[in-house]
Coordinates of C-alpha atoms in Angstrom, one line a residue:
X22 CA -24.1 35.5 -37.5
X23 CA -23.7 34.5 -41.6
X24 CA -24.2 30.9 -42.5
X25 CA -21.3 30.2 -42.3
X26 CA -20.3 30.6 -38.1
X27 CA -23.4 29.2 -37.6
X28 CA -22.7 25.5 -39.3
X29 CA -18.9 26.3 -37.8
X30 CA -21.2 26.6 -33.9
X31 CA -22.9 23.8 -34.7
X32 CA -20.3 21.8 -35.5
X33 CA -18.7 22.3 -32.6
X34 CA -21.1 22.0 -30.6
X35 CA -21.2 18.4 -32.1
X36 CA -18.1 18.0 -32.5
X37 CA -16.6 18.6 -28.7
X38 CA -19.2 16.5 -26.6
X39 CA -17.7 12.7 -28.5
X40 CA -14.2 14.3 -28.4
X41 CA -14.6 14.9 -24.8
X42 CA -16.6 11.6 -24.7
X43 CA -13.3 9.4 -26.7
X44 CA -10.5 11.0 -24.5
X45 CA -12.9 9.7 -21.3
X46 CA -12.3 6.8 -22.8
X47 CA -9.2 6.5 -23.3
X48 CA -8.3 7.9 -19.7
X49 CA -10.5 4.6 -18.3
X50 CA -8.8 2.2 -20.3
X51 CA -6.5 1.3 -17.1
X52 CA -2.8 0.9 -17.9
X53 CA -1.4 -3.2 -18.1
X54 CA -0.9 -5.0 -15.3
X55 CA 2.5 -5.5 -13.7
X56 CA 3.5 -9.1 -13.0
X57 CA 4.1 -10.5 -9.8
X58 CA 5.0 -13.5 -8.2
X59 CA 5.4 -14.7 -4.6
X60 CA 8.2 -16.6 -3.1
X61 CA 8.0 -17.4 0.7
X62 CA 7.1 -14.5 2.6
X63 CA 8.4 -12.0 -0.3
X64 CA 5.9 -11.0 -3.0
X65 CA 8.2 -9.5 -6.4
X66 CA 6.4 -7.4 -8.4
X67 CA 8.6 -6.5 -12.1
X68 CA 7.8 -2.8 -13.0
X69 CA 8.9 -0.5 -15.4
X70 CA 7.3 2.7 -14.5
X71 CA 8.6 2.6 -10.4
X72 CA 10.7 5.2 -9.7
X73 CA 12.8 4.1 -6.7
X74 CA 12.8 -0.1 -6.7
X75 CA 13.7 -1.9 -4.2
X76 CA 16.1 -3.6 -6.9
X77 CA 17.8 -2.6 -9.9
X78 CA 19.1 -4.9 -12.0
X79 CA 21.0 -4.9 -15.1
X80 CA 21.2 -7.4 -17.6
X81 CA 24.4 -7.1 -19.8
X82 CA 25.3 -9.9 -21.8
X83 CA 28.5 -8.3 -22.8
X84 CA 29.5 -7.5 -18.4
X85 CA 32.7 -9.2 -17.8
X86 CA 31.9 -10.0 -14.6
X87 CA 28.0 -10.3 -13.6
X88 CA 26.6 -10.9 -10.5
X89 CA 25.3 -14.0 -11.9
X90 CA 25.0 -16.1 -15.1
X91 CA 22.4 -17.0 -16.6
X92 CA 21.6 -19.4 -19.6
X93 CA 18.2 -19.8 -21.2
X94 CA 17.3 -23.5 -22.1
X95 CA 14.8 -25.3 -23.9
X96 CA 14.0 -27.8 -21.8
X97 CA 12.5 -27.7 -18.1
X98 CA 14.7 -30.5 -16.9
X99 CA 17.2 -29.1 -18.0
X100 CA 16.6 -26.0 -15.5
X101 CA 17.6 -25.1 -12.3
X102 CA 15.2 -22.6 -12.5
X103 CA 11.7 -22.8 -13.9
X104 CA 9.1 -20.4 -14.9
X105 CA 5.9 -21.6 -16.9
X106 CA 2.7 -19.8 -16.6
X107 CA -0.5 -19.6 -19.2
X108 CA -2.7 -17.4 -17.2
X109 CA -4.1 -14.0 -17.8
X110 CA -2.2 -11.4 -16.0
X111 CA -5.0 -9.4 -15.1
X112 CA -6.6 -12.6 -13.6
X113 CA -3.6 -13.1 -11.2
X114 CA -4.1 -12.3 -7.7
X115 CA -0.1 -12.0 -6.8
X116 CA 0.4 -8.7 -6.2
X117 CA -2.7 -8.1 -4.1
X118 CA -0.9 -9.2 -0.6
X119 CA -0.8 -7.9 2.7
X120 CA 2.5 -8.0 2.9
X121 CA 5.0 -5.0 0.7
X122 CA 6.2 -5.9 -2.5
X123 CA 9.1 -5.9 -3.7
X124 CA 9.9 -4.0 -6.5
X125 CA 12.1 -5.1 -9.3
X126 CA 12.6 -3.2 -12.1
X127 CA 15.6 -3.7 -15.7
X128 CA 17.9 -1.0 -16.1
X129 CA 20.3 -1.2 -18.9
X130 CA 21.9 2.1 -18.5
X131 CA 22.1 1.7 -14.6
X132 CA 25.7 3.2 -13.8
X133 CA 25.7 0.8 -10.1
X134 CA 22.8 -1.7 -10.1
X135 CA 22.0 -3.9 -7.3
X136 CA 22.7 -7.1 -9.7
X137 CA 24.3 -7.8 -12.7
X138 CA 23.1 -10.1 -15.1
X139 CA 24.6 -12.0 -18.2
X140 CA 22.4 -14.1 -20.3
X141 CA 25.1 -14.7 -23.1
X142 CA 26.2 -18.3 -23.1
X143 CA 29.4 -17.1 -23.8
X144 CA 33.1 -18.9 -22.3
X145 CA 32.2 -18.7 -18.9
X146 CA 29.8 -21.8 -17.5
X147 CA 26.5 -20.2 -15.9
X148 CA 25.0 -20.2 -12.6
X149 CA 22.1 -21.2 -13.2
X150 CA 20.3 -22.4 -16.0
X151 CA 16.8 -20.8 -16.7
X152 CA 13.3 -22.0 -18.5
X153 CA 11.2 -19.7 -19.6
X154 CA 7.3 -20.0 -21.3
X155 CA 5.3 -17.5 -19.5
X156 CA 2.6 -15.2 -20.7
X157 CA 3.6 -12.5 -18.2
X158 CA 7.3 -12.8 -17.8
X159 CA 10.3 -11.6 -20.7
X160 CA 13.2 -13.6 -20.5
X161 CA 15.2 -11.0 -19.4
X162 CA 12.2 -10.1 -16.1
X163 CA 12.1 -14.1 -15.2
X164 CA 16.5 -13.7 -15.2
X165 CA 16.3 -10.5 -12.7
X166 CA 13.2 -12.2 -10.7
X167 CA 15.3 -15.1 -10.1
X168 CA 17.9 -13.6 -9.6
X169 CA 16.8 -11.0 -7.1
X170 CA 15.1 -13.8 -5.7
X171 CA 18.8 -15.7 -5.2
X172 CA 20.4 -12.4 -4.1
X173 CA 17.6 -13.0 -1.1
X174 CA 18.6 -15.8 -0.4
X175 CA 22.0 -15.7 -0.3
X176 CA 23.1 -12.4 0.5
X177 CA 26.6 -13.3 1.6
X178 CA 27.5 -15.0 -1.7
X179 CA 26.8 -12.0 -3.7
X180 CA 28.3 -9.7 -1.9
X181 CA 31.4 -11.9 -2.3
X182 CA 31.3 -12.9 -5.4
X183 CA 30.9 -8.6 -6.2
X184 CA 33.9 -8.0 -3.6
X185 CA 35.9 -10.4 -5.4
X186 CA 34.6 -8.4 -9.2
X187 CA 35.7 -5.0 -7.7
X188 CA 38.9 -5.9 -6.8
X189 CA 39.6 -7.6 -10.2
X190 CA 39.0 -3.8 -12.0

């Protein structure tokens, strides 16, 4: 073996363990936790990774007949639903529950979502006003979370609204 081969082998001997260590360290980084909220006997988790969510929510500000119209407000006193936190998502224990989690996925391209929400002001009066000041939930996630919670509490109201929407098409 000449010097060039020996130097290349020595370089590989040094580089491979270091690269393997870096790769292992990258794999050891846990994924960012998905936010959860316990509401009564049910815990809801907003997930971007689940393939089979319990609820698929479409946020479409141009929908002509959404299931719910929500307006974002700057004053919690003017809101029907307030979601405020300043805690670290990793420190939250809401996802640790003995009850099964109900997962919610926002899917902007869903052809048949379980619920369509509009966050736009538009001409129509909103069904609910929403105040969000959260480190864990985006405005869309908070709207989806509240919409699913409302739907679970009022399944007949939403079924009537969606039947009316279908009959108008």
